[in-house]
């Protein structure tokens, strides 16, 4: 995809040169919406990056709103650039929707392409990750039962070699943790897991000393097993209690 220079995009949308604006080359531009004038100047950001700054004062019956928004000098596509400008206008407008005094057709195009904006892409990815995390195999065990299960599991792990397999499985009612030919069973709530999860004893030997939550959650995520706020994975030197926000 060929990048689209922001200045060229603005000109194609109807922005006109304004010699009264203080701007780096190729100069400042202005668009008159009938009830609001939006200026665009080429300048340097506080991070010393070349940007195009949108400026203006949006006025309604009850308030004045200063418009100030930074844009890159180039966009990935024409649609992304239009979406960015439209978002800026809507973001500052009363009711979060800018209504010009005269028809401006490209505002509709911008609102149809908000998914092209970088922060919207990040939001979509984050929501997909959260949905995947919520749908992962997991179950919840009452803390009293989890404490008993932890004690028994710790005894089994202490008697096992580092490469001994530890297998977790859940049928919708009971969480079973197999260590060689022995098992720890705990009543649990949740949807049945589609398959077992296996990890080496050496990777899970250091069990949580205390459970911070009640019920205690056991879950599978990205090749690891989560027990309460701790995460265990083979070949990892540490464990991480973090989860997607």
Coordinates of C-alpha atoms in Angstrom, one line a residue:
X1 CA 0.0 0.0 0.0
X2 CA 1.4 3.4 -1.1
X3 CA 1.5 6.0 1.7
X4 CA -0.6 9.1 1.2
X5 CA 1.0 12.5 2.0
X6 CA -1.2 14.3 4.5
X7 CA -0.8 17.6 2.7
X8 CA -1.9 16.2 -0.6
X9 CA -4.9 14.5 1.1
X10 CA -6.0 17.7 2.7
X11 CA -5.8 19.6 -0.6
X12 CA -7.9 16.9 -2.3
X13 CA -10.5 17.2 0.4
X14 CA -11.0 20.9 -0.2
X15 CA -8.5 22.5 2.2
X16 CA -7.0 25.7 0.6
X17 CA -3.7 27.4 1.2
X18 CA -3.7 30.1 3.9
X19 CA -0.6 32.4 3.8
X20 CA -1.6 33.9 7.1
X21 CA -0.7 30.7 9.0
X22 CA 2.7 30.1 10.4
X23 CA 3.7 26.7 9.0
X24 CA 6.7 24.8 7.7
X25 CA 6.8 23.8 4.1
X26 CA 4.7 23.2 2.1
X27 CA 2.5 25.6 4.0
X28 CA -0.7 26.0 6.0
X29 CA -4.2 25.0 4.9
X30 CA -7.7 26.0 5.9
X31 CA -11.1 24.4 5.5
X32 CA -14.3 26.4 6.0
X33 CA -17.2 24.2 7.2
X34 CA -19.6 27.2 7.3
X35 CA -19.8 27.2 11.1
X36 CA -16.2 26.3 11.9
X37 CA -12.8 26.9 10.3
X38 CA -10.2 24.2 10.6
X39 CA -6.5 25.1 10.1
X40 CA -3.7 22.6 9.3
X41 CA -0.1 23.5 9.7
X42 CA 3.1 21.6 9.1
X43 CA 5.3 21.6 12.2
X44 CA 7.5 19.6 14.6
X45 CA 6.0 17.8 17.6
X46 CA 7.3 17.9 21.1
X47 CA 9.0 14.6 20.3
X48 CA 10.8 16.2 17.4
X49 CA 8.7 14.4 14.8
X50 CA 7.3 16.0 11.6
X51 CA 3.6 16.3 12.0
X52 CA 0.5 18.1 10.7
X53 CA -1.3 20.0 13.4
X54 CA -5.1 20.6 13.2
X55 CA -6.1 23.8 14.9
X56 CA -9.3 25.7 15.4
X57 CA -11.9 27.0 17.9
X58 CA -15.3 25.2 17.8
X59 CA -18.1 27.2 19.1
X60 CA -21.6 26.1 20.2
X61 CA -24.4 27.9 22.0
X62 CA -22.9 27.0 25.4
X63 CA -19.2 26.6 25.0
X64 CA -16.0 27.3 23.1
X65 CA -13.8 24.3 22.4
X66 CA -10.2 24.6 21.3
X67 CA -9.3 22.0 18.7
X68 CA -5.8 20.8 18.7
X69 CA -4.8 17.4 17.2
X70 CA -1.6 16.0 15.8
X71 CA -1.5 13.9 12.6
X72 CA 1.4 12.1 10.9
X73 CA 2.9 13.6 7.7
X74 CA 1.7 10.5 5.8
X75 CA -1.2 8.0 6.2
X76 CA -1.4 4.4 5.2
X77 CA -4.3 5.1 3.0
X78 CA -6.7 7.9 1.9
X79 CA -9.5 6.3 4.0
X80 CA -7.3 6.3 7.1
X81 CA -6.5 10.0 6.7
X82 CA -10.1 11.0 6.3
X83 CA -11.1 8.9 9.3
X84 CA -8.4 10.6 11.4
X85 CA -9.6 14.1 10.5
X86 CA -13.2 13.2 11.0
X87 CA -12.4 11.6 14.4
X88 CA -10.7 14.9 15.4
X89 CA -13.8 16.9 14.5
X90 CA -16.2 14.5 16.2
X91 CA -14.0 14.2 19.3
X92 CA -14.2 17.9 20.0
X93 CA -17.9 18.5 18.9
X94 CA -20.9 18.6 21.3
X95 CA -22.5 15.2 21.4
X96 CA -19.3 13.7 19.8
X97 CA -20.6 14.3 16.3
X98 CA -19.5 17.3 14.3
X99 CA -22.3 18.8 12.1
X100 CA -21.1 21.3 9.6
X101 CA -23.2 24.2 8.3
X102 CA -22.8 23.0 4.7
X103 CA -22.6 19.4 3.3
X104 CA -19.2 17.8 3.5
X105 CA -19.4 14.3 2.0
X106 CA -16.1 13.0 3.2
X107 CA -17.2 13.1 6.8
X108 CA -19.4 10.1 6.1
X109 CA -16.4 8.3 4.6
X110 CA -14.4 9.1 7.7
X111 CA -17.0 7.7 10.1
X112 CA -17.2 4.5 8.0
X113 CA -13.5 3.8 8.4
X114 CA -12.8 4.5 12.1
X115 CA -11.4 0.9 12.4
X116 CA -8.4 2.1 10.4
X117 CA -7.3 4.4 13.2
X118 CA -4.3 3.1 15.1
X119 CA -5.9 3.4 18.5
X120 CA -9.1 1.7 17.2
X121 CA -7.0 -1.2 15.9
X122 CA -5.3 -1.5 19.3
X123 CA -8.7 -1.5 21.0
X124 CA -10.0 -4.2 18.7
X125 CA -6.9 -6.4 19.3
X126 CA -7.2 -5.8 23.0
X127 CA -10.9 -6.8 23.0
X128 CA -10.1 -10.0 21.0
X129 CA -7.4 -10.9 23.5
X130 CA -9.7 -10.3 26.4
X131 CA -12.4 -12.5 24.7
X132 CA -9.8 -15.3 24.0
X133 CA -8.6 -15.1 27.6
X134 CA -12.2 -15.3 29.0
X135 CA -12.9 -18.3 26.7
X136 CA -9.7 -20.2 27.7
X137 CA -10.1 -23.5 29.6
X138 CA -10.5 -22.6 33.2
X139 CA -12.3 -23.5 36.4
X140 CA -12.8 -22.2 39.9
X141 CA -12.2 -24.1 43.1
X142 CA -13.3 -23.0 46.6
X143 CA -10.3 -21.8 48.5
X144 CA -10.6 -24.4 51.3
X145 CA -10.6 -27.2 48.8
X146 CA -7.8 -25.6 46.9
X147 CA -5.6 -25.4 50.0
X148 CA -6.1 -29.1 50.6
X149 CA -5.4 -29.9 47.0
X150 CA -2.2 -27.7 47.1
X151 CA -0.9 -29.5 50.1
X152 CA -1.4 -32.9 48.5
X153 CA 0.0 -31.8 45.2
X154 CA 3.1 -30.4 46.9
X155 CA 3.7 -33.8 48.5
X156 CA 3.4 -35.5 45.1
X157 CA 5.7 -33.0 43.4
X158 CA 8.3 -33.3 46.2
X159 CA 8.5 -37.1 45.5
X160 CA 8.8 -36.7 41.7
X161 CA 11.7 -36.0 39.4
X162 CA 11.8 -32.7 37.5
X163 CA 10.8 -34.3 34.2
X164 CA 7.8 -36.2 35.6
X165 CA 4.6 -35.2 33.8
X166 CA 1.9 -33.3 35.7
X167 CA -1.4 -33.4 34.0
X168 CA -4.5 -31.2 34.6
X169 CA -8.0 -32.2 33.4
X170 CA -11.5 -30.9 34.2
X171 CA -14.8 -32.6 33.3
X172 CA -17.0 -29.8 34.5
X173 CA -17.3 -31.0 38.1
X174 CA -13.9 -32.2 39.3
X175 CA -10.4 -30.9 38.6
X176 CA -8.0 -33.8 38.5
X177 CA -4.2 -33.2 38.7
X178 CA -2.2 -36.4 37.9
X179 CA 1.4 -36.8 39.0
X180 CA 2.6 -40.1 37.6
X181 CA 0.2 -42.8 38.9
X182 CA -1.4 -40.6 41.6
X183 CA -3.9 -37.8 41.5
X184 CA -5.3 -34.8 43.4
X185 CA -9.0 -34.2 43.0
X186 CA -10.9 -31.0 43.8
X187 CA -14.5 -30.1 43.2
X188 CA -14.7 -27.2 40.8
X189 CA -17.1 -25.1 38.7
X190 CA -16.8 -24.2 35.0
X191 CA -17.1 -25.6 31.5
X192 CA -15.4 -28.9 30.8
X193 CA -11.9 -28.6 29.2
X194 CA -11.6 -29.9 25.7
X195 CA -8.3 -31.6 26.4
X196 CA -5.7 -32.2 29.1
X197 CA -2.8 -29.9 29.9
X198 CA 0.6 -31.3 30.8
X199 CA 3.6 -29.7 32.3
X200 CA 6.9 -31.0 33.9
X201 CA 7.0 -31.3 37.7
X202 CA 10.1 -29.1 37.8
X203 CA 8.2 -26.2 36.2
X204 CA 5.4 -26.2 38.7
X205 CA 7.2 -27.3 41.9
X206 CA 7.1 -23.9 43.6
X207 CA 3.4 -23.7 44.2
X208 CA 1.7 -20.5 45.6
X209 CA 2.3 -20.2 49.4
X210 CA -1.1 -18.7 49.8
X211 CA -4.1 -18.1 47.6
X212 CA -5.2 -14.5 47.2
X213 CA -8.6 -15.2 45.8
X214 CA -11.7 -17.2 46.7
X215 CA -12.6 -19.1 44.6
X216 CA -9.2 -20.0 43.3
X217 CA -9.0 -20.0 39.5
X218 CA -7.1 -22.6 37.5
X219 CA -6.7 -21.9 33.8
X220 CA -4.8 -22.7 30.6
X221 CA -3.3 -19.7 28.6
X222 CA -0.7 -19.7 25.9
X223 CA 0.9 -23.0 26.9
X224 CA 1.0 -22.2 30.6
X225 CA -1.1 -23.1 33.6
X226 CA -2.4 -20.3 35.9
X227 CA -3.0 -21.1 39.5
X228 CA -4.6 -18.1 41.3
X229 CA -2.2 -15.3 40.5
X230 CA 0.8 -17.4 39.5
X231 CA 1.6 -18.6 36.0
X232 CA 3.7 -21.7 35.3
X233 CA 5.3 -22.7 32.0
X234 CA 8.0 -25.2 31.0
X235 CA 11.4 -23.7 30.3
X236 CA 10.5 -20.4 32.0
X237 CA 12.9 -19.1 34.7
X238 CA 10.2 -17.2 36.4
X239 CA 6.4 -17.1 36.7
X240 CA 4.2 -14.2 35.9
X241 CA 0.9 -13.4 37.6
X242 CA -0.2 -10.9 34.9
X243 CA -3.2 -11.5 32.6
X244 CA -4.5 -9.4 29.7
X245 CA -6.3 -6.4 30.9

